[in-house]
Short mmCIF file of C-alpha atoms in Angstrom, two decimals:
data_model
loop_
_atom_site.label_atom_id
_atom_site.label_comp_id
_atom_site.label_asym_id
_atom_site.label_seq_id
_atom_site.Cartn_x
_atom_site.Cartn_y
_atom_site.Cartn_z
CA UNK A 1 98.59 32.10 90.21
CA UNK A 2 99.96 35.59 90.82
CA UNK A 3 99.64 36.50 87.14
CA UNK A 4 96.00 35.44 87.22
CA UNK A 5 95.27 37.82 90.09
CA UNK A 6 96.99 40.65 88.23
CA UNK A 7 94.90 40.01 85.10
CA UNK A 8 91.72 39.79 87.19
CA UNK A 9 92.55 43.10 88.85
CA UNK A 10 93.25 44.73 85.47
CA UNK A 11 89.90 43.47 84.25
CA UNK A 12 88.05 44.94 87.23
CA UNK A 13 89.87 48.28 87.21
CA UNK A 14 89.47 48.73 83.46
CA UNK A 15 85.73 48.02 83.73
CA UNK A 16 85.40 50.56 86.54
CA UNK A 17 87.30 53.17 84.50
CA UNK A 18 85.02 52.55 81.52
CA UNK A 19 81.87 52.85 83.62
CA UNK A 20 83.06 56.03 85.36
CA UNK A 21 84.00 57.50 82.00
CA UNK A 22 80.59 56.62 80.61
CA UNK A 23 78.78 58.18 83.57
CA UNK A 24 80.83 61.39 83.58
CA UNK A 25 82.78 62.97 80.73
CA UNK A 26 82.76 60.15 78.16
CA UNK A 27 86.18 60.88 76.67
CA UNK A 28 86.82 58.85 73.52
CA UNK A 29 90.51 58.42 74.41
CA UNK A 30 89.64 56.61 77.64
CA UNK A 31 87.13 54.44 75.84
CA UNK A 32 89.57 53.53 73.05
CA UNK A 33 92.24 52.54 75.58
CA UNK A 34 90.04 50.99 78.28
CA UNK A 35 87.80 48.96 75.99
CA UNK A 36 90.48 46.75 74.44
CA UNK A 37 92.30 46.49 77.77
CA UNK A 38 89.18 45.23 79.51
CA UNK A 39 88.27 42.92 76.65
CA UNK A 40 91.70 41.34 76.51
CA UNK A 41 91.88 40.85 80.28
CA UNK A 42 88.35 39.40 80.29
CA UNK A 43 89.23 36.88 77.58
CA UNK A 44 92.45 35.86 79.36
CA UNK A 45 90.50 35.21 82.57
CA UNK A 46 87.83 33.15 80.81
CA UNK A 47 90.22 31.08 78.68
CA UNK A 48 92.67 30.48 81.54
CA UNK A 49 89.82 29.32 83.77
CA UNK A 50 88.34 27.02 81.15
CA UNK A 51 91.75 25.44 80.54
CA UNK A 52 92.53 24.96 84.23
CA UNK A 53 91.98 21.33 85.28
CA UNK A 54 91.40 22.37 88.91
CA UNK A 55 88.44 24.60 87.98
CA UNK A 56 85.04 23.19 88.91
CA UNK A 57 82.00 23.79 86.70
CA UNK A 58 80.82 26.51 89.11
CA UNK A 59 84.21 28.21 88.89
CA UNK A 60 84.05 28.11 85.10
CA UNK A 61 80.64 29.80 85.18
CA UNK A 62 81.96 32.49 87.55
CA UNK A 63 84.70 33.33 85.05
CA UNK A 64 82.06 34.66 82.66
CA UNK A 65 81.02 37.41 85.12
CA UNK A 66 82.54 40.68 83.88
CA UNK A 67 84.69 42.55 86.34
CA UNK A 68 84.39 40.53 89.53
CA UNK A 69 84.47 37.06 87.96
CA UNK A 70 88.25 36.92 87.68
CA UNK A 71 88.76 37.76 91.33
CA UNK A 72 86.18 35.16 92.38
CA UNK A 73 87.87 32.52 90.25
CA UNK A 74 91.29 33.40 91.70
CA UNK A 75 89.89 32.97 95.18
CA UNK A 76 88.26 29.62 94.37
CA UNK A 77 91.39 28.26 92.71
CA UNK A 78 93.60 29.40 95.58
CA UNK A 79 91.30 27.66 98.05
CA UNK A 80 91.33 24.47 95.98
CA UNK A 81 95.11 24.64 95.73
CA UNK A 82 95.51 25.06 99.50
CA UNK A 83 93.17 22.12 100.14
CA UNK A 84 95.09 19.88 97.75
CA UNK A 85 98.41 20.84 99.39
CA UNK A 86 97.18 20.08 102.90
CA UNK A 87 95.68 16.70 102.02
#
């Protein structure tokens, strides 16, 4: 689960870097590094969520939200895991 949170954080931070770059100086080097980083992290979050048997349909839909979706999914899965452990 820890790796999922790291990937979700990378997704969010890379999106923020891309948006700040777009709104300010628009350096091509930042775009060429941040774009693939964000895209790869986004795909890892979506695919990992879709393949997770504990993910509900609502959680799977949340995974498609760019940036914040990964963190929301991590929170939902952690809550589901804690509930299953206490039952």
